[in-house]
């Protein structure tokens, strides 16, 4: 596996701080490997192995640790001297009341704590309430395309295109690159999908109507990068399933999927009015490979997949990403990071003048001078009127400033 320096460089300054390091991400995105790389770096700094305690709560070896009390007793027995201990807890959400144990360690022990979890509301409970301002959080994502190329040492142009076709189909979850057979990849991704659905959503949120929930999940993951509202989704079920579904139920199920990090929600932003528009959102898959295992027999939506990849790339680079809303046009992405802002339009190819006018013309209502991009698979440069056109593969491989 590659060293994920883009994340380690952000976490590294906090290794010896008493702030709790919270690392979040979808299942199998590389959180455990990141913890292993942190442990390696701690040892390189001279920290003794006896002062490092790592527990993965998905391992059967630790199945006896079910509550905060179990965890507290187990760790306390391991701490036999007054030297600083480095506690690394993987998938901490599997321990009931884990916040209490972490709070106790933080308050009474000489420790540096790292925790990981696979749900977005990891910080919404007691930890956030009692330790406000005393933790730092980091989000880990599946491999970007650039990381895939580093992993596979790809530099040749033809190999790049082949690798990108594979990436747009099967996504960037790290362990799937250890598999060479397509059936193995499908099985692996299906297992991850089922784990997310069952463990992180159905069991966690006690969902009763499994048929409805599965239908909603299938609809969302097989139609990424689409505009959704509770009303449009409700109408879909009326028209296709002859079933009435309340908007509250739809919103709840979509929120559960977001908390499990299966999907990400992008708000719509009124560019002229400078406000968030409520009720209408776009949803993007955290990893396209998981959507692929559900997309059996459906025609590939290459434009939508490309838009999804660009969204994931932007958030992995640390941008806050919204969908821009103008009176007669939509900007695919308005991405902000500190004082930086960029606009991004995504299309599969600029097939004719009509498509060119649509993609570049979307910026006519934008009056500021922030950079504006059009990203496509085209190999010719169509830049015009100060709007930058780039091949999406080239853009994905750029150094992020």
Tab-separated table of C-alpha atoms in Angstrom:
chain	number	residue	atom	x	y	z
A	1	UNK	CA	0.000	0.000	0.000
A	2	UNK	CA	1.103	3.572	-0.628
A	3	UNK	CA	1.866	6.046	2.155
A	4	UNK	CA	-1.178	8.322	2.301
A	5	UNK	CA	0.790	11.476	2.914
A	6	UNK	CA	-2.145	13.777	2.109
A	7	UNK	CA	-3.766	12.571	5.351
A	8	UNK	CA	-0.697	11.830	7.456
A	9	UNK	CA	0.636	15.354	6.886
A	10	UNK	CA	-2.541	16.743	8.464
A	11	UNK	CA	-2.597	14.292	11.389
A	12	UNK	CA	1.153	14.289	12.126
A	13	UNK	CA	1.310	17.655	13.973
A	14	UNK	CA	-1.135	16.229	16.544
A	15	UNK	CA	0.677	12.946	17.348
A	16	UNK	CA	1.778	14.149	20.776
A	17	UNK	CA	-1.058	16.578	21.443
A	18	UNK	CA	-3.662	15.596	24.011
A	19	UNK	CA	-6.398	16.419	21.497
A	20	UNK	CA	-8.274	13.289	20.448
A	21	UNK	CA	-7.600	12.436	16.827
A	22	UNK	CA	-10.858	11.321	15.179
A	23	UNK	CA	-10.496	9.645	11.776
A	24	UNK	CA	-13.708	8.963	9.848
A	25	UNK	CA	-14.492	7.310	6.543
A	26	UNK	CA	-16.586	4.709	4.759
A	27	UNK	CA	-15.800	1.059	5.522
A	28	UNK	CA	-12.604	-0.215	3.896
A	29	UNK	CA	-11.468	3.201	2.667
A	30	UNK	CA	-8.074	2.828	4.368
A	31	UNK	CA	-8.578	4.017	7.946
A	32	UNK	CA	-6.906	0.940	9.466
A	33	UNK	CA	-3.919	1.205	7.129
A	34	UNK	CA	-3.604	4.881	8.050
A	35	UNK	CA	-3.476	3.906	11.739
A	36	UNK	CA	-0.790	1.314	10.921
A	37	UNK	CA	1.215	4.009	9.139
A	38	UNK	CA	0.832	6.282	12.177
A	39	UNK	CA	2.120	3.452	14.402
A	40	UNK	CA	5.133	3.009	12.090
A	41	UNK	CA	5.909	6.715	12.349
A	42	UNK	CA	5.579	6.654	16.149
A	43	UNK	CA	8.099	3.810	16.297
A	44	UNK	CA	10.445	5.725	13.998
A	45	UNK	CA	10.259	8.582	16.503
A	46	UNK	CA	11.511	6.221	19.201
A	47	UNK	CA	8.216	5.344	20.885
A	48	UNK	CA	8.470	1.872	22.391
A	49	UNK	CA	6.049	-0.745	21.085
A	50	UNK	CA	4.947	-1.425	24.670
A	51	UNK	CA	3.610	2.141	24.860
A	52	UNK	CA	1.413	1.683	21.775
A	53	UNK	CA	-1.956	-0.059	22.182
A	54	UNK	CA	-3.942	-0.796	19.020
A	55	UNK	CA	-7.388	-2.411	18.989
A	56	UNK	CA	-9.559	-3.112	15.953
A	57	UNK	CA	-13.055	-3.702	17.294
A	58	UNK	CA	-14.019	-5.678	14.201
A	59	UNK	CA	-11.514	-8.391	15.165
A	60	UNK	CA	-12.976	-11.385	16.958
A	61	UNK	CA	-10.048	-11.181	19.406
A	62	UNK	CA	-11.695	-8.159	21.021
A	63	UNK	CA	-15.319	-9.311	20.885
A	64	UNK	CA	-15.330	-9.419	24.698
A	65	UNK	CA	-15.025	-5.612	24.797
A	66	UNK	CA	-18.679	-4.698	24.475
A	67	UNK	CA	-19.066	-1.607	26.695
A	68	UNK	CA	-17.118	1.397	27.905
A	69	UNK	CA	-16.480	-0.397	31.210
A	70	UNK	CA	-14.949	-3.401	29.403
A	71	UNK	CA	-12.738	-1.060	27.399
A	72	UNK	CA	-11.668	0.956	30.430
A	73	UNK	CA	-10.696	-2.150	32.415
A	74	UNK	CA	-8.805	-3.705	29.499
A	75	UNK	CA	-6.746	-0.590	28.747
A	76	UNK	CA	-6.063	0.238	32.405
A	77	UNK	CA	-4.519	-3.212	32.904
A	78	UNK	CA	-2.242	-2.593	29.900
A	79	UNK	CA	-0.920	0.725	31.244
A	80	UNK	CA	1.812	-0.438	33.643
A	81	UNK	CA	3.938	2.710	33.903
A	82	UNK	CA	3.599	6.492	33.862
A	83	UNK	CA	5.105	6.964	30.417
A	84	UNK	CA	2.868	8.333	27.655
A	85	UNK	CA	0.681	5.727	25.971
A	86	UNK	CA	-0.613	5.950	22.426
A	87	UNK	CA	-4.099	4.457	22.175
A	88	UNK	CA	-5.412	3.635	18.701
A	89	UNK	CA	-8.995	2.360	18.512
A	90	UNK	CA	-10.326	1.186	15.141
A	91	UNK	CA	-14.095	1.171	14.454
A	92	UNK	CA	-14.803	2.492	17.950
A	93	UNK	CA	-18.550	2.741	17.293
A	94	UNK	CA	-18.808	-1.015	17.910
A	95	UNK	CA	-18.333	-0.405	21.656
A	96	UNK	CA	-21.456	0.699	23.499
A	97	UNK	CA	-20.872	3.931	25.416
A	98	UNK	CA	-17.338	4.280	24.035
A	99	UNK	CA	-17.477	8.055	24.591
A	100	UNK	CA	-17.355	7.570	28.357
A	101	UNK	CA	-14.181	5.509	28.222
A	102	UNK	CA	-12.473	7.947	25.850
A	103	UNK	CA	-13.510	10.838	28.084
A	104	UNK	CA	-12.056	9.064	31.118
A	105	UNK	CA	-8.731	8.266	29.402
A	106	UNK	CA	-8.483	11.841	28.190
A	107	UNK	CA	-9.103	13.294	31.651
A	108	UNK	CA	-7.063	10.955	33.843
A	109	UNK	CA	-4.279	9.300	31.828
A	110	UNK	CA	-1.089	10.379	30.087
A	111	UNK	CA	-2.249	9.392	26.626
A	112	UNK	CA	-2.520	10.368	22.990
A	113	UNK	CA	-5.738	8.941	21.552
A	114	UNK	CA	-6.608	8.080	17.946
A	115	UNK	CA	-10.024	6.699	17.040
A	116	UNK	CA	-11.677	5.728	13.770
A	117	UNK	CA	-15.304	5.176	12.859
A	118	UNK	CA	-17.535	4.437	9.889
A	119	UNK	CA	-20.381	6.835	10.475
A	120	UNK	CA	-20.684	10.570	10.088
A	121	UNK	CA	-22.396	11.157	13.430
A	122	UNK	CA	-19.466	9.736	15.391
A	123	UNK	CA	-19.021	13.196	16.904
A	124	UNK	CA	-22.675	13.934	17.571
A	125	UNK	CA	-22.874	12.187	20.928
A	126	UNK	CA	-21.243	12.568	24.301
A	127	UNK	CA	-17.746	12.998	22.915
A	128	UNK	CA	-18.742	16.190	21.110
A	129	UNK	CA	-20.781	17.418	24.087
A	130	UNK	CA	-18.121	16.961	26.757
A	131	UNK	CA	-14.991	17.506	24.711
A	132	UNK	CA	-15.946	20.434	22.508
A	133	UNK	CA	-12.723	21.983	21.282
A	134	UNK	CA	-10.651	19.057	22.557
A	135	UNK	CA	-10.583	16.891	19.468
A	136	UNK	CA	-9.601	17.249	15.836
A	137	UNK	CA	-11.312	15.304	13.064
A	138	UNK	CA	-10.048	14.035	9.749
A	139	UNK	CA	-11.954	12.378	6.916
A	140	UNK	CA	-10.375	9.581	4.887
A	141	UNK	CA	-11.627	8.812	1.375
A	142	UNK	CA	-11.092	5.911	-1.026
A	143	UNK	CA	-8.115	6.256	-3.357
A	144	UNK	CA	-8.129	9.198	-5.715
A	145	UNK	CA	-7.138	8.402	-9.277
A	146	UNK	CA	-3.721	9.925	-8.638
A	147	UNK	CA	-3.205	7.555	-5.704
A	148	UNK	CA	-4.220	4.630	-7.920
A	149	UNK	CA	-1.536	5.630	-10.415
A	150	UNK	CA	1.024	5.867	-7.604
A	151	UNK	CA	-0.025	2.453	-6.296
A	152	UNK	CA	0.271	0.817	-9.719
A	153	UNK	CA	3.217	2.973	-10.866
A	154	UNK	CA	1.349	4.080	-13.991
A	155	UNK	CA	2.826	6.816	-16.173
A	156	UNK	CA	2.284	5.678	-19.776
A	157	UNK	CA	-0.579	7.514	-21.530
A	158	UNK	CA	-2.289	4.357	-22.776
A	159	UNK	CA	-2.007	2.735	-19.365
A	160	UNK	CA	-3.497	5.870	-17.800
A	161	UNK	CA	-6.626	5.629	-19.930
A	162	UNK	CA	-7.023	1.914	-19.207
A	163	UNK	CA	-6.592	2.560	-15.481
A	164	UNK	CA	-9.135	5.370	-15.595
A	165	UNK	CA	-11.710	3.164	-17.314
A	166	UNK	CA	-11.169	0.629	-14.535
A	167	UNK	CA	-11.428	3.378	-11.880
A	168	UNK	CA	-14.673	4.818	-13.239
A	169	UNK	CA	-16.134	1.296	-13.192
A	170	UNK	CA	-14.845	-0.206	-9.944
A	171	UNK	CA	-13.934	2.817	-7.834
A	172	UNK	CA	-11.041	3.370	-5.461
A	173	UNK	CA	-11.502	1.235	-2.339
A	174	UNK	CA	-7.885	0.224	-1.616
A	175	UNK	CA	-8.165	-3.528	-1.074
A	176	UNK	CA	-9.940	-4.156	-4.344
A	177	UNK	CA	-6.660	-3.381	-6.159
A	178	UNK	CA	-5.213	-6.541	-4.619
A	179	UNK	CA	-7.777	-8.538	-6.610
A	180	UNK	CA	-7.283	-9.280	-10.293
A	181	UNK	CA	-10.391	-11.279	-11.135
A	182	UNK	CA	-13.538	-9.267	-11.910
A	183	UNK	CA	-15.748	-11.724	-10.065
A	184	UNK	CA	-13.581	-11.390	-6.955
A	185	UNK	CA	-13.899	-7.595	-7.157
A	186	UNK	CA	-17.682	-7.825	-7.498
A	187	UNK	CA	-17.895	-10.185	-4.520
A	188	UNK	CA	-15.629	-7.978	-2.407
A	189	UNK	CA	-17.580	-4.802	-3.193
A	190	UNK	CA	-20.892	-6.579	-2.639
A	191	UNK	CA	-19.715	-7.669	0.807
A	192	UNK	CA	-18.747	-4.099	1.698
A	193	UNK	CA	-22.072	-2.800	0.424
A	194	UNK	CA	-23.973	-5.354	2.494
A	195	UNK	CA	-21.919	-4.535	5.592
A	196	UNK	CA	-22.709	-0.839	5.235
A	197	UNK	CA	-26.401	-1.476	4.638
A	198	UNK	CA	-26.836	-3.991	7.455
A	199	UNK	CA	-24.400	-2.874	10.170
A	200	UNK	CA	-24.187	0.876	9.615
A	201	UNK	CA	-27.785	1.580	8.615
A	202	UNK	CA	-30.409	-1.150	9.199
A	203	UNK	CA	-29.138	-2.290	12.607
A	204	UNK	CA	-27.950	1.127	13.755
A	205	UNK	CA	-31.171	2.962	12.922
A	206	UNK	CA	-33.526	0.029	13.543
A	207	UNK	CA	-35.182	0.159	10.119
A	208	UNK	CA	-38.375	-1.895	9.918
A	209	UNK	CA	-39.585	-1.494	6.313
A	210	UNK	CA	-36.635	-3.231	4.663
A	211	UNK	CA	-38.296	-3.508	1.255
A	212	UNK	CA	-38.881	0.243	1.018
A	213	UNK	CA	-35.437	1.042	2.345
A	214	UNK	CA	-33.738	-1.270	-0.154
A	215	UNK	CA	-35.741	0.256	-3.017
A	216	UNK	CA	-34.643	3.767	-2.025
A	217	UNK	CA	-31.015	2.701	-1.673
A	218	UNK	CA	-31.089	0.987	-5.067
A	219	UNK	CA	-32.582	4.064	-6.701
A	220	UNK	CA	-29.976	6.408	-5.217
A	221	UNK	CA	-26.878	4.302	-5.847
A	222	UNK	CA	-27.805	3.469	-9.444
A	223	UNK	CA	-28.554	7.097	-10.398
A	224	UNK	CA	-25.653	9.135	-8.970
A	225	UNK	CA	-25.149	12.852	-9.636
A	226	UNK	CA	-28.883	13.472	-10.090
A	227	UNK	CA	-31.038	16.231	-8.636
A	228	UNK	CA	-33.281	14.932	-5.881
A	229	UNK	CA	-36.057	16.320	-3.777
A	230	UNK	CA	-38.347	14.453	-1.427
A	231	UNK	CA	-41.247	15.409	-3.690
A	232	UNK	CA	-39.660	14.038	-6.874
A	233	UNK	CA	-38.633	10.841	-5.097
A	234	UNK	CA	-42.105	10.447	-3.626
A	235	UNK	CA	-43.628	10.868	-7.088
A	236	UNK	CA	-41.226	8.233	-8.435
A	237	UNK	CA	-42.560	5.626	-6.016
A	238	UNK	CA	-46.164	6.572	-6.734
A	239	UNK	CA	-45.646	6.301	-10.491
A	240	UNK	CA	-43.430	3.206	-10.541
A	241	UNK	CA	-44.436	1.212	-7.466
A	242	UNK	CA	-47.921	2.561	-6.821
A	243	UNK	CA	-46.703	3.249	-3.290
A	244	UNK	CA	-47.070	6.408	-1.240
A	245	UNK	CA	-44.002	7.266	0.828
A	246	UNK	CA	-43.917	10.170	3.247
A	247	UNK	CA	-41.333	12.887	2.690
A	248	UNK	CA	-40.178	12.499	6.299
A	249	UNK	CA	-39.371	8.829	5.699
A	250	UNK	CA	-37.470	9.637	2.524
A	251	UNK	CA	-35.439	12.355	4.230
A	252	UNK	CA	-34.647	10.024	7.143
A	253	UNK	CA	-33.466	7.197	4.889
A	254	UNK	CA	-31.321	9.539	2.809
A	255	UNK	CA	-29.832	10.951	6.018
A	256	UNK	CA	-29.026	7.442	7.266
A	257	UNK	CA	-27.218	6.685	4.004
A	258	UNK	CA	-25.259	9.920	4.362
A	259	UNK	CA	-24.317	9.171	7.972
A	260	UNK	CA	-23.032	5.755	6.903
A	261	UNK	CA	-20.946	7.596	4.279
A	262	UNK	CA	-22.414	5.538	1.472
A	263	UNK	CA	-23.366	8.823	-0.199
A	264	UNK	CA	-22.551	12.506	0.216
A	265	UNK	CA	-25.069	15.313	-0.037
A	266	UNK	CA	-24.306	18.511	-1.927
A	267	UNK	CA	-26.433	21.527	-1.073
A	268	UNK	CA	-27.783	23.786	-3.788
A	269	UNK	CA	-26.549	27.379	-3.589
A	270	UNK	CA	-28.394	30.359	-5.064
A	271	UNK	CA	-25.535	32.271	-6.714
A	272	UNK	CA	-27.454	35.551	-7.047
A	273	UNK	CA	-29.230	35.383	-3.697
A	274	UNK	CA	-26.135	33.994	-1.933
A	275	UNK	CA	-28.087	31.482	0.136
A	276	UNK	CA	-28.556	27.740	0.515
A	277	UNK	CA	-31.702	26.409	-1.155
A	278	UNK	CA	-33.476	23.901	1.062
A	279	UNK	CA	-35.307	20.787	-0.097
A	280	UNK	CA	-33.316	20.062	-3.268
A	281	UNK	CA	-29.958	18.339	-3.227
A	282	UNK	CA	-27.581	16.256	-5.271
A	283	UNK	CA	-26.229	12.985	-3.930
A	284	UNK	CA	-22.877	11.479	-4.877
A	285	UNK	CA	-21.552	8.002	-4.169
A	286	UNK	CA	-18.525	7.924	-1.897
A	287	UNK	CA	-17.191	5.182	-4.161
A	288	UNK	CA	-18.467	4.345	-7.627
A	289	UNK	CA	-17.526	0.687	-7.280
A	290	UNK	CA	-20.202	0.129	-4.648
A	291	UNK	CA	-22.784	1.585	-7.003
A	292	UNK	CA	-21.538	-0.643	-9.809
A	293	UNK	CA	-22.445	-3.854	-7.997
A	294	UNK	CA	-26.045	-2.618	-7.825
A	295	UNK	CA	-26.150	-1.339	-11.390
A	296	UNK	CA	-26.670	-4.733	-13.035
A	297	UNK	CA	-28.070	-4.557	-16.556
A	298	UNK	CA	-28.330	-0.759	-16.661
A	299	UNK	CA	-26.620	1.386	-19.248
A	300	UNK	CA	-23.477	3.119	-17.923
A	301	UNK	CA	-24.078	6.808	-17.212
A	302	UNK	CA	-20.597	8.023	-18.073
A	303	UNK	CA	-21.347	11.729	-17.694
A	304	UNK	CA	-22.859	11.159	-14.246
A	305	UNK	CA	-19.963	8.910	-13.202
A	306	UNK	CA	-17.448	11.531	-14.315
A	307	UNK	CA	-19.266	14.222	-12.343
A	308	UNK	CA	-19.232	11.933	-9.302
A	309	UNK	CA	-15.470	11.395	-9.608
A	310	UNK	CA	-14.841	15.141	-9.836
A	311	UNK	CA	-17.012	15.751	-6.759
A	312	UNK	CA	-15.080	13.130	-4.772
A	313	UNK	CA	-11.773	14.601	-5.913
A	314	UNK	CA	-12.782	18.090	-4.799
A	315	UNK	CA	-13.873	16.978	-1.316
A	316	UNK	CA	-10.715	14.869	-0.926
A	317	UNK	CA	-8.714	18.016	-1.683
A	318	UNK	CA	-10.458	19.726	1.202
A	319	UNK	CA	-13.026	21.817	-0.665
A	320	UNK	CA	-16.518	22.515	0.580
A	321	UNK	CA	-18.601	21.710	-2.491
A	322	UNK	CA	-22.045	23.009	-3.438
A	323	UNK	CA	-24.153	22.930	-6.603
A	324	UNK	CA	-24.641	26.397	-8.086
A	325	UNK	CA	-28.137	27.549	-8.986
A	326	UNK	CA	-28.732	30.349	-11.505
A	327	UNK	CA	-32.002	31.506	-13.036
A	328	UNK	CA	-31.399	29.746	-16.356
A	329	UNK	CA	-28.415	27.518	-15.655
A	330	UNK	CA	-26.747	25.233	-13.137
A	331	UNK	CA	-23.097	25.265	-12.150
A	332	UNK	CA	-22.039	21.703	-11.373
A	333	UNK	CA	-19.760	22.716	-8.517
A	334	UNK	CA	-18.882	25.786	-6.508
A	335	UNK	CA	-15.879	24.691	-4.449
A	336	UNK	CA	-14.476	26.793	-1.619
A	337	UNK	CA	-11.414	26.233	0.570
A	338	UNK	CA	-10.422	28.956	3.020
A	339	UNK	CA	-10.311	32.112	0.832
A	340	UNK	CA	-10.086	30.130	-2.391
A	341	UNK	CA	-13.060	29.559	-4.705
A	342	UNK	CA	-13.344	27.752	-8.024
A	343	UNK	CA	-16.236	26.929	-10.345
A	344	UNK	CA	-16.337	23.592	-12.163
A	345	UNK	CA	-18.462	22.279	-15.026
A	346	UNK	CA	-18.229	18.580	-15.955
A	347	UNK	CA	-19.241	16.896	-19.208
A	348	UNK	CA	-18.164	13.607	-20.724
A	349	UNK	CA	-17.201	15.095	-24.087
A	350	UNK	CA	-17.856	18.394	-25.876
A	351	UNK	CA	-19.570	16.582	-28.733
A	352	UNK	CA	-20.859	19.608	-30.665
A	353	UNK	CA	-21.403	23.367	-30.539
A	354	UNK	CA	-24.597	22.933	-28.547
A	355	UNK	CA	-22.765	21.117	-25.739
A	356	UNK	CA	-19.911	23.633	-25.838
A	357	UNK	CA	-22.368	26.535	-25.575
A	358	UNK	CA	-24.171	24.835	-22.686
A	359	UNK	CA	-21.060	24.097	-20.624
A	360	UNK	CA	-19.222	27.377	-21.190
A	361	UNK	CA	-22.438	29.402	-21.330
A	362	UNK	CA	-23.359	28.334	-17.808
A	363	UNK	CA	-20.829	30.865	-16.564
A	364	UNK	CA	-22.514	33.869	-18.198
A	365	UNK	CA	-24.364	34.660	-14.992
A	366	UNK	CA	-21.193	34.587	-12.872
A	367	UNK	CA	-19.824	38.091	-12.417
A	368	UNK	CA	-16.781	37.490	-10.196
A	369	UNK	CA	-13.237	36.663	-11.298
A	370	UNK	CA	-12.661	33.355	-9.515
A	371	UNK	CA	-11.245	30.555	-11.734
A	372	UNK	CA	-13.795	28.758	-13.892
A	373	UNK	CA	-13.180	25.274	-15.304
A	374	UNK	CA	-14.779	22.906	-17.785
A	375	UNK	CA	-13.561	19.322	-17.312
A	376	UNK	CA	-14.161	16.667	-19.979
A	377	UNK	CA	-12.543	13.622	-21.554
A	378	UNK	CA	-11.647	15.626	-24.697
A	379	UNK	CA	-7.966	15.744	-25.650
A	380	UNK	CA	-8.178	19.115	-27.406
A	381	UNK	CA	-8.149	22.402	-25.511
A	382	UNK	CA	-11.430	24.326	-25.914
A	383	UNK	CA	-10.577	27.089	-23.413
A	384	UNK	CA	-12.315	30.377	-24.201
A	385	UNK	CA	-13.296	33.720	-22.699
A	386	UNK	CA	-11.055	33.167	-19.682
A	387	UNK	CA	-12.738	29.813	-18.902
A	388	UNK	CA	-10.189	27.013	-18.537
A	389	UNK	CA	-10.886	23.709	-20.282
A	390	UNK	CA	-8.953	20.665	-19.109
A	391	UNK	CA	-8.892	16.958	-19.774
A	392	UNK	CA	-10.270	15.412	-16.587
A	393	UNK	CA	-7.484	12.814	-16.310
A	394	UNK	CA	-4.853	15.551	-16.530
A	395	UNK	CA	-6.727	17.533	-13.875
A	396	UNK	CA	-6.958	14.531	-11.550
A	397	UNK	CA	-3.196	14.012	-11.783
A	398	UNK	CA	-2.290	17.632	-11.058
A	399	UNK	CA	-0.493	18.628	-7.879
A	400	UNK	CA	-2.996	20.157	-5.503
A	401	UNK	CA	-1.813	23.566	-4.356
